[in-house]
């Protein structure tokens, strides 16, 4: 059987655990470790201590490729498989949708899809985040003994010039580079990489961002000056709620500044702007209101919605919500569906809302509910905050 025929069968057979990622994808995360993706703890090597070729053609990645070709599953891929089992759409499935079919020899030659996280530098300390992904978390993490090391900033790529010398050839033929963090718009290396791409005239690729979208200028560099050089940009704005609830969930978020920044790029037609809420215990009940508000204020178009279902920590997983609250939330979503149909909201968006409910109801993790209450109270005290919305919904004292 030809390799491209094999790929096609894997895509069409929903029962197969096959994933395209190890054939096209290069993910750089904490401390420079290169992994299968951002959700599976499958490590191939380290970009700081190994050559690009040693990682991309190394033993670890080839073992995973072979396993998937044989139709075997990997227990470390549980996040995607659990989301799919619960009726949601996983990163595995999204990758098949977004990237064209490739045969094995083409795919292994060089990755075409990069996910680069230069550091944990971030100006937000979101409740569902942690120090490994946000430097702003460090003071509280240290106080609670949850810190990763003794410094706020964790530099994933330690030598940018070395990184470019090893990875530049692949970057200059990439179809897509995905930036996350930390906060990518606060990463000096991110701007250096854009400059490298511009200098080498590789500007027709797709740039995707997971960003809190709180700043457009950093250390004298205006991101709009860079973005105008590229043809295809997608912004996934990490906003879990609007106004005060959004500011409660994501410490550092300012709703008015967010709206102002959105207005600043409104006339840049090559930029697609979406909101990308993290679906957690904290955000799910308000999700219909967030979507409606962003639509009414022309922050997004009807189709500009992308969910990120949180799996861990389990006390923020929506499956941890007690049954009576799940019922209440489900009923509010039923009302939203009626509104959505009447307002001609795309089925793709309605289906994402349904995925949230299906996932929430798929399992009972309510044994973690008391931990959620305790964690909420802990951070309310640390941050001198409280949320009337949460108290009303979940009857918190």
GROMACS .gro file of C-alpha atoms in nm:
model
  397
    1UNK     CA    1   0.000   0.000   0.000
    2UNK     CA    2   0.127   0.349  -0.089
    3UNK     CA    3   0.194   0.584   0.202
    4UNK     CA    4  -0.062   0.842   0.088
    5UNK     CA    5  -0.326   0.568   0.065
    6UNK     CA    6  -0.241   0.466   0.420
    7UNK     CA    7  -0.282   0.824   0.542
    8UNK     CA    8  -0.620   0.848   0.370
    9UNK     CA    9  -0.745   0.529   0.536
   10UNK     CA   10  -0.627   0.657   0.874
   11UNK     CA   11  -0.813   0.984   0.827
   12UNK     CA   12  -1.136   0.820   0.718
   13UNK     CA   13  -1.131   0.559   0.996
   14UNK     CA   14  -1.236   0.743   1.312
   15UNK     CA   15  -1.137   0.448   1.528
   16UNK     CA   16  -0.769   0.468   1.442
   17UNK     CA   17  -0.534   0.645   1.685
   18UNK     CA   18  -0.323   0.770   1.393
   19UNK     CA   19  -0.197   1.128   1.424
   20UNK     CA   20  -0.034   1.345   1.159
   21UNK     CA   21   0.168   1.545   1.411
   22UNK     CA   22   0.496   1.346   1.421
   23UNK     CA   23   0.515   1.364   1.041
   24UNK     CA   24   0.470   1.741   1.000
   25UNK     CA   25   0.489   1.913   1.340
   26UNK     CA   26   0.773   2.056   1.552
   27UNK     CA   27   0.674   2.182   1.898
   28UNK     CA   28   0.919   2.364   2.125
   29UNK     CA   29   0.807   2.402   2.485
   30UNK     CA   30   0.943   2.437   2.835
   31UNK     CA   31   1.323   2.441   2.867
   32UNK     CA   32   1.364   2.379   2.494
   33UNK     CA   33   1.217   2.030   2.490
   34UNK     CA   34   1.079   1.928   2.153
   35UNK     CA   35   0.757   1.735   2.193
   36UNK     CA   36   0.490   1.572   1.984
   37UNK     CA   37   0.248   1.857   2.049
   38UNK     CA   38   0.135   2.098   2.320
   39UNK     CA   39  -0.089   1.846   2.501
   40UNK     CA   40   0.095   1.512   2.483
   41UNK     CA   41   0.398   1.459   2.706
   42UNK     CA   42   0.599   1.282   2.437
   43UNK     CA   43   0.952   1.419   2.420
   44UNK     CA   44   1.173   1.383   2.113
   45UNK     CA   45   1.476   1.578   2.234
   46UNK     CA   46   1.598   1.927   2.322
   47UNK     CA   47   1.665   2.204   2.070
   48UNK     CA   48   1.920   2.368   2.302
   49UNK     CA   49   2.146   2.065   2.332
   50UNK     CA   50   2.082   1.867   2.013
   51UNK     CA   51   2.092   1.947   1.643
   52UNK     CA   52   1.768   1.988   1.454
   53UNK     CA   53   1.844   1.677   1.248
   54UNK     CA   54   1.913   1.465   1.558
   55UNK     CA   55   1.570   1.554   1.695
   56UNK     CA   56   1.362   1.543   1.377
   57UNK     CA   57   1.516   1.218   1.255
   58UNK     CA   58   1.589   1.072   1.597
   59UNK     CA   59   1.492   0.746   1.759
   60UNK     CA   60   1.211   0.886   1.976
   61UNK     CA   61   1.013   1.049   1.696
   62UNK     CA   62   1.062   0.755   1.462
   63UNK     CA   63   0.927   0.516   1.725
   64UNK     CA   64   0.610   0.722   1.745
   65UNK     CA   65   0.579   0.738   1.366
   66UNK     CA   66   0.613   0.362   1.344
   67UNK     CA   67   0.358   0.309   1.619
   68UNK     CA   68   0.099   0.525   1.442
   69UNK     CA   69   0.166   0.356   1.108
   70UNK     CA   70   0.089   0.023   1.272
   71UNK     CA   71  -0.242   0.159   1.397
   72UNK     CA   72  -0.130   0.142   1.759
   73UNK     CA   73  -0.233   0.397   2.022
   74UNK     CA   74  -0.008   0.572   2.271
   75UNK     CA   75  -0.131   0.627   2.630
   76UNK     CA   76   0.041   0.967   2.633
   77UNK     CA   77  -0.213   1.084   2.373
   78UNK     CA   78  -0.496   1.056   2.625
   79UNK     CA   79  -0.594   1.425   2.609
   80UNK     CA   80  -0.701   1.406   2.244
   81UNK     CA   81  -0.856   1.064   2.277
   82UNK     CA   82  -1.057   1.170   2.584
   83UNK     CA   83  -1.185   1.483   2.409
   84UNK     CA   84  -1.290   1.278   2.106
   85UNK     CA   85  -1.457   1.019   2.327
   86UNK     CA   86  -1.657   1.295   2.495
   87UNK     CA   87  -1.778   1.432   2.163
   88UNK     CA   88  -1.531   1.718   2.126
   89UNK     CA   89  -1.285   1.798   1.851
   90UNK     CA   90  -0.922   1.725   1.937
   91UNK     CA   91  -0.599   1.880   1.813
   92UNK     CA   92  -0.538   1.549   1.634
   93UNK     CA   93  -0.857   1.595   1.431
   94UNK     CA   94  -0.798   1.966   1.371
   95UNK     CA   95  -0.455   1.890   1.225
   96UNK     CA   96  -0.606   1.662   0.963
   97UNK     CA   97  -0.857   1.933   0.871
   98UNK     CA   98  -0.603   2.214   0.842
   99UNK     CA   99  -0.316   2.043   0.661
  100UNK     CA  100  -0.320   1.884   0.320
  101UNK     CA  101  -0.258   1.512   0.279
  102UNK     CA  102   0.114   1.433   0.257
  103UNK     CA  103   0.303   1.117   0.184
  104UNK     CA  104   0.555   0.995   0.437
  105UNK     CA  105   0.871   1.087   0.249
  106UNK     CA  106   0.759   1.449   0.205
  107UNK     CA  107   0.646   1.479   0.566
  108UNK     CA  108   0.961   1.341   0.725
  109UNK     CA  109   1.191   1.559   0.515
  110UNK     CA  110   1.115   1.876   0.714
  111UNK     CA  111   0.829   1.984   0.938
  112UNK     CA  112   0.582   2.224   0.783
  113UNK     CA  113   0.400   2.321   1.103
  114UNK     CA  114   0.589   2.480   1.395
  115UNK     CA  115   0.465   2.559   1.745
  116UNK     CA  116   0.726   2.782   1.912
  117UNK     CA  117   0.714   2.900   2.272
  118UNK     CA  118   1.027   3.104   2.333
  119UNK     CA  119   0.971   3.158   2.705
  120UNK     CA  120   0.711   3.190   2.978
  121UNK     CA  121   0.726   3.572   2.975
  122UNK     CA  122   0.371   3.696   3.028
  123UNK     CA  123   0.193   3.991   3.185
  124UNK     CA  124  -0.111   3.788   3.294
  125UNK     CA  125  -0.157   3.546   3.583
  126UNK     CA  126  -0.468   3.358   3.472
  127UNK     CA  127  -0.631   3.138   3.735
  128UNK     CA  128  -0.621   2.828   3.516
  129UNK     CA  129  -0.253   2.880   3.424
  130UNK     CA  130   0.074   2.813   3.613
  131UNK     CA  131   0.429   2.942   3.650
  132UNK     CA  132   0.565   2.723   3.371
  133UNK     CA  133   0.352   2.916   3.121
  134UNK     CA  134   0.352   3.261   3.284
  135UNK     CA  135   0.627   3.459   3.454
  136UNK     CA  136   0.358   3.673   3.621
  137UNK     CA  137   0.259   3.365   3.821
  138UNK     CA  138   0.597   3.348   3.993
  139UNK     CA  139   0.528   3.552   4.312
  140UNK     CA  140   0.218   3.351   4.401
  141UNK     CA  141   0.370   3.022   4.286
  142UNK     CA  142   0.673   3.082   4.505
  143UNK     CA  143   0.458   3.170   4.803
  144UNK     CA  144   0.259   2.849   4.751
  145UNK     CA  145   0.573   2.647   4.664
  146UNK     CA  146   0.444   2.575   4.315
  147UNK     CA  147   0.722   2.756   4.130
  148UNK     CA  148   0.941   2.600   3.864
  149UNK     CA  149   1.290   2.701   3.974
  150UNK     CA  150   1.393   3.021   4.146
  151UNK     CA  151   1.350   3.269   3.862
  152UNK     CA  152   1.030   3.419   3.727
  153UNK     CA  153   1.138   3.390   3.362
  154UNK     CA  154   1.195   3.047   3.211
  155UNK     CA  155   1.382   3.079   2.881
  156UNK     CA  156   1.292   2.789   2.656
  157UNK     CA  157   1.531   2.875   2.372
  158UNK     CA  158   1.858   2.988   2.530
  159UNK     CA  159   2.049   3.096   2.219
  160UNK     CA  160   1.844   3.245   1.936
  161UNK     CA  161   2.130   3.252   1.685
  162UNK     CA  162   2.200   2.883   1.747
  163UNK     CA  163   1.830   2.809   1.709
  164UNK     CA  164   1.819   2.986   1.371
  165UNK     CA  165   2.137   2.818   1.249
  166UNK     CA  166   1.987   2.476   1.326
  167UNK     CA  167   1.620   2.535   1.239
  168UNK     CA  168   1.624   2.819   0.984
  169UNK     CA  169   1.613   2.598   0.675
  170UNK     CA  170   1.297   2.428   0.797
  171UNK     CA  171   1.138   2.756   0.907
  172UNK     CA  172   1.184   2.900   0.559
  173UNK     CA  173   0.966   2.630   0.404
  174UNK     CA  174   0.705   2.612   0.681
  175UNK     CA  175   0.338   2.644   0.593
  176UNK     CA  176   0.247   2.764   0.940
  177UNK     CA  177   0.413   2.894   1.256
  178UNK     CA  178   0.204   2.900   1.569
  179UNK     CA  179   0.312   3.131   1.850
  180UNK     CA  180   0.200   3.086   2.209
  181UNK     CA  181   0.365   3.136   2.542
  182UNK     CA  182   0.387   3.291   2.778
  183UNK     CA  183   0.266   3.587   2.582
  184UNK     CA  184   0.422   3.584   2.233
  185UNK     CA  185   0.378   3.958   2.179
  186UNK     CA  186   0.610   4.012   2.479
  187UNK     CA  187   0.884   3.785   2.344
  188UNK     CA  188   1.188   3.956   2.193
  189UNK     CA  189   1.279   3.635   2.009
  190UNK     CA  190   0.939   3.637   1.841
  191UNK     CA  191   1.017   3.972   1.679
  192UNK     CA  192   1.363   3.849   1.579
  193UNK     CA  193   1.207   3.549   1.408
  194UNK     CA  194   0.962   3.769   1.217
  195UNK     CA  195   1.255   3.983   1.104
  196UNK     CA  196   1.434   3.667   0.987
  197UNK     CA  197   1.130   3.557   0.787
  198UNK     CA  198   1.090   3.902   0.630
  199UNK     CA  199   1.460   3.927   0.540
  200UNK     CA  200   1.439   3.589   0.369
  201UNK     CA  201   1.112   3.678   0.192
  202UNK     CA  202   0.917   3.394   0.350
  203UNK     CA  203   0.603   3.594   0.418
  204UNK     CA  204   0.332   3.390   0.247
  205UNK     CA  205   0.308   3.135   0.525
  206UNK     CA  206   0.034   3.145   0.789
  207UNK     CA  207   0.115   3.302   1.126
  208UNK     CA  208  -0.118   3.193   1.407
  209UNK     CA  209  -0.115   3.341   1.756
  210UNK     CA  210  -0.257   3.240   2.087
  211UNK     CA  211  -0.229   3.577   2.259
  212UNK     CA  212  -0.396   3.768   2.539
  213UNK     CA  213  -0.390   4.062   2.295
  214UNK     CA  214  -0.325   4.313   2.571
  215UNK     CA  215  -0.036   4.495   2.397
  216UNK     CA  216   0.049   4.592   2.040
  217UNK     CA  217   0.386   4.748   2.118
  218UNK     CA  218   0.678   4.601   2.310
  219UNK     CA  219   1.015   4.768   2.373
  220UNK     CA  220   0.965   5.008   2.085
  221UNK     CA  221   0.851   4.740   1.840
  222UNK     CA  222   0.498   4.777   1.705
  223UNK     CA  223   0.358   4.443   1.600
  224UNK     CA  224   0.144   4.605   1.330
  225UNK     CA  225   0.463   4.711   1.147
  226UNK     CA  226   0.559   4.344   1.128
  227UNK     CA  227   0.218   4.200   1.049
  228UNK     CA  228   0.174   4.424   0.744
  229UNK     CA  229   0.459   4.230   0.579
  230UNK     CA  230   0.275   3.895   0.599
  231UNK     CA  231  -0.017   3.773   0.393
  232UNK     CA  232  -0.201   3.541   0.629
  233UNK     CA  233  -0.239   3.603   1.002
  234UNK     CA  234  -0.482   3.447   1.246
  235UNK     CA  235  -0.523   3.576   1.599
  236UNK     CA  236  -0.677   3.351   1.862
  237UNK     CA  237  -0.743   3.595   2.145
  238UNK     CA  238  -0.734   3.428   2.487
  239UNK     CA  239  -1.042   3.578   2.646
  240UNK     CA  240  -1.256   3.363   2.874
  241UNK     CA  241  -1.523   3.619   2.961
  242UNK     CA  242  -1.601   3.986   2.913
  243UNK     CA  243  -1.579   4.279   3.151
  244UNK     CA  244  -1.536   4.203   3.524
  245UNK     CA  245  -1.561   3.824   3.502
  246UNK     CA  246  -1.294   3.818   3.232
  247UNK     CA  247  -1.071   4.034   3.450
  248UNK     CA  248  -1.134   3.799   3.744
  249UNK     CA  249  -1.039   3.482   3.554
  250UNK     CA  250  -0.736   3.633   3.379
  251UNK     CA  251  -0.551   3.862   3.617
  252UNK     CA  252  -0.403   4.145   3.411
  253UNK     CA  253  -0.685   4.147   3.156
  254UNK     CA  254  -0.848   4.483   3.090
  255UNK     CA  255  -1.170   4.463   2.890
  256UNK     CA  256  -1.159   4.822   2.767
  257UNK     CA  257  -0.799   4.787   2.647
  258UNK     CA  258  -0.888   4.464   2.472
  259UNK     CA  259  -1.169   4.638   2.280
  260UNK     CA  260  -0.934   4.928   2.193
  261UNK     CA  261  -0.668   4.690   2.058
  262UNK     CA  262  -0.929   4.509   1.851
  263UNK     CA  263  -1.030   4.838   1.693
  264UNK     CA  264  -0.665   4.909   1.605
  265UNK     CA  265  -0.650   4.617   1.359
  266UNK     CA  266  -1.003   4.641   1.223
  267UNK     CA  267  -0.894   4.772   0.881
  268UNK     CA  268  -0.621   4.510   0.833
  269UNK     CA  269  -0.810   4.267   0.614
  270UNK     CA  270  -0.536   4.003   0.603
  271UNK     CA  271  -0.575   3.944   0.976
  272UNK     CA  272  -0.844   3.703   1.091
  273UNK     CA  273  -0.945   3.771   1.449
  274UNK     CA  274  -1.113   3.510   1.669
  275UNK     CA  275  -1.183   3.478   2.038
  276UNK     CA  276  -1.043   3.157   2.184
  277UNK     CA  277  -1.184   3.098   2.532
  278UNK     CA  278  -1.046   2.828   2.757
  279UNK     CA  279  -1.346   2.622   2.860
  280UNK     CA  280  -1.321   2.562   3.232
  281UNK     CA  281  -1.535   2.561   3.545
  282UNK     CA  282  -1.477   2.935   3.562
  283UNK     CA  283  -1.588   3.021   3.209
  284UNK     CA  284  -1.841   2.773   3.075
  285UNK     CA  285  -2.160   2.920   3.225
  286UNK     CA  286  -2.089   3.264   3.078
  287UNK     CA  287  -1.982   3.137   2.736
  288UNK     CA  288  -2.307   3.225   2.551
  289UNK     CA  289  -2.297   3.578   2.694
  290UNK     CA  290  -1.933   3.620   2.592
  291UNK     CA  291  -2.008   3.519   2.233
  292UNK     CA  292  -2.317   3.742   2.210
  293UNK     CA  293  -2.134   4.041   2.357
  294UNK     CA  294  -1.839   4.008   2.119
  295UNK     CA  295  -2.078   3.974   1.827
  296UNK     CA  296  -2.284   4.278   1.929
  297UNK     CA  297  -1.972   4.493   1.967
  298UNK     CA  298  -1.836   4.377   1.630
  299UNK     CA  299  -1.530   4.227   1.797
  300UNK     CA  300  -1.584   3.909   1.597
  301UNK     CA  301  -1.783   3.787   1.302
  302UNK     CA  302  -2.032   3.505   1.351
  303UNK     CA  303  -1.780   3.235   1.261
  304UNK     CA  304  -1.481   3.374   1.458
  305UNK     CA  305  -1.494   3.144   1.757
  306UNK     CA  306  -1.246   2.876   1.868
  307UNK     CA  307  -1.276   2.678   2.190
  308UNK     CA  308  -0.996   2.529   2.397
  309UNK     CA  309  -1.133   2.268   2.636
  310UNK     CA  310  -0.928   2.247   2.955
  311UNK     CA  311  -0.837   1.896   3.070
  312UNK     CA  312  -0.605   1.963   3.366
  313UNK     CA  313  -0.595   2.050   3.647
  314UNK     CA  314  -0.905   1.843   3.707
  315UNK     CA  315  -1.056   2.086   3.957
  316UNK     CA  316  -1.094   2.335   3.671
  317UNK     CA  317  -1.221   2.070   3.428
  318UNK     CA  318  -1.593   2.121   3.356
  319UNK     CA  319  -1.653   1.752   3.431
  320UNK     CA  320  -1.588   1.841   3.797
  321UNK     CA  321  -1.905   2.051   3.813
  322UNK     CA  322  -2.176   1.882   4.028
  323UNK     CA  323  -2.477   1.740   3.844
  324UNK     CA  324  -2.724   2.008   3.955
  325UNK     CA  325  -2.503   2.285   3.817
  326UNK     CA  326  -2.439   2.093   3.496
  327UNK     CA  327  -2.816   2.080   3.447
  328UNK     CA  328  -2.849   2.452   3.502
  329UNK     CA  329  -2.572   2.527   3.252
  330UNK     CA  330  -2.715   2.285   2.995
  331UNK     CA  331  -3.054   2.456   3.010
  332UNK     CA  332  -2.898   2.797   2.952
  333UNK     CA  333  -2.716   2.657   2.648
  334UNK     CA  334  -3.048   2.522   2.515
  335UNK     CA  335  -3.178   2.880   2.516
  336UNK     CA  336  -2.863   2.991   2.337
  337UNK     CA  337  -2.917   2.733   2.061
  338UNK     CA  338  -3.263   2.879   1.992
  339UNK     CA  339  -3.113   3.228   1.973
  340UNK     CA  340  -2.830   3.102   1.752
  341UNK     CA  341  -3.063   2.942   1.497
  342UNK     CA  342  -3.283   3.253   1.487
  343UNK     CA  343  -2.974   3.468   1.427
  344UNK     CA  344  -2.824   3.240   1.161
  345UNK     CA  345  -2.516   3.152   1.363
  346UNK     CA  346  -2.300   2.903   1.167
  347UNK     CA  347  -2.344   2.536   1.253
  348UNK     CA  348  -1.969   2.513   1.312
  349UNK     CA  349  -2.004   2.756   1.603
  350UNK     CA  350  -2.318   2.595   1.745
  351UNK     CA  351  -2.141   2.259   1.731
  352UNK     CA  352  -1.855   2.399   1.941
  353UNK     CA  353  -2.102   2.501   2.210
  354UNK     CA  354  -2.254   2.154   2.197
  355UNK     CA  355  -1.905   2.003   2.228
  356UNK     CA  356  -1.858   2.197   2.551
  357UNK     CA  357  -2.177   2.052   2.698
  358UNK     CA  358  -2.111   1.700   2.571
  359UNK     CA  359  -1.764   1.708   2.719
  360UNK     CA  360  -1.890   1.845   3.053
  361UNK     CA  361  -2.151   1.570   3.081
  362UNK     CA  362  -1.929   1.286   2.956
  363UNK     CA  363  -1.786   1.199   3.298
  364UNK     CA  364  -1.842   1.273   3.665
  365UNK     CA  365  -1.530   1.427   3.817
  366UNK     CA  366  -1.722   1.600   4.096
  367UNK     CA  367  -1.483   1.448   4.351
  368UNK     CA  368  -1.258   1.741   4.252
  369UNK     CA  369  -1.527   2.002   4.326
  370UNK     CA  370  -1.414   2.070   4.682
  371UNK     CA  371  -1.064   2.133   4.549
  372UNK     CA  372  -1.207   2.391   4.309
  373UNK     CA  373  -1.385   2.565   4.595
  374UNK     CA  374  -1.069   2.562   4.806
  375UNK     CA  375  -0.852   2.687   4.519
  376UNK     CA  376  -1.098   2.966   4.443
  377UNK     CA  377  -1.104   3.077   4.805
  378UNK     CA  378  -0.724   3.061   4.823
  379UNK     CA  379  -0.670   3.289   4.524
  380UNK     CA  380  -0.952   3.521   4.624
  381UNK     CA  381  -0.760   3.579   4.946
  382UNK     CA  382  -0.422   3.613   4.777
  383UNK     CA  383  -0.552   3.856   4.517
  384UNK     CA  384  -0.808   4.036   4.733
  385UNK     CA  385  -1.075   3.945   4.478
  386UNK     CA  386  -1.418   3.790   4.471
  387UNK     CA  387  -1.671   3.718   4.201
  388UNK     CA  388  -2.041   3.770   4.267
  389UNK     CA  389  -2.106   3.580   3.944
  390UNK     CA  390  -1.937   3.266   4.073
  391UNK     CA  391  -2.102   3.294   4.413
  392UNK     CA  392  -2.441   3.319   4.249
  393UNK     CA  393  -2.387   3.031   4.008
  394UNK     CA  394  -2.209   2.787   4.236
  395UNK     CA  395  -2.345   2.902   4.572
  396UNK     CA  396  -1.999   2.972   4.711
  397UNK     CA  397  -1.984   3.133   5.053
   0.00000   0.00000   0.00000
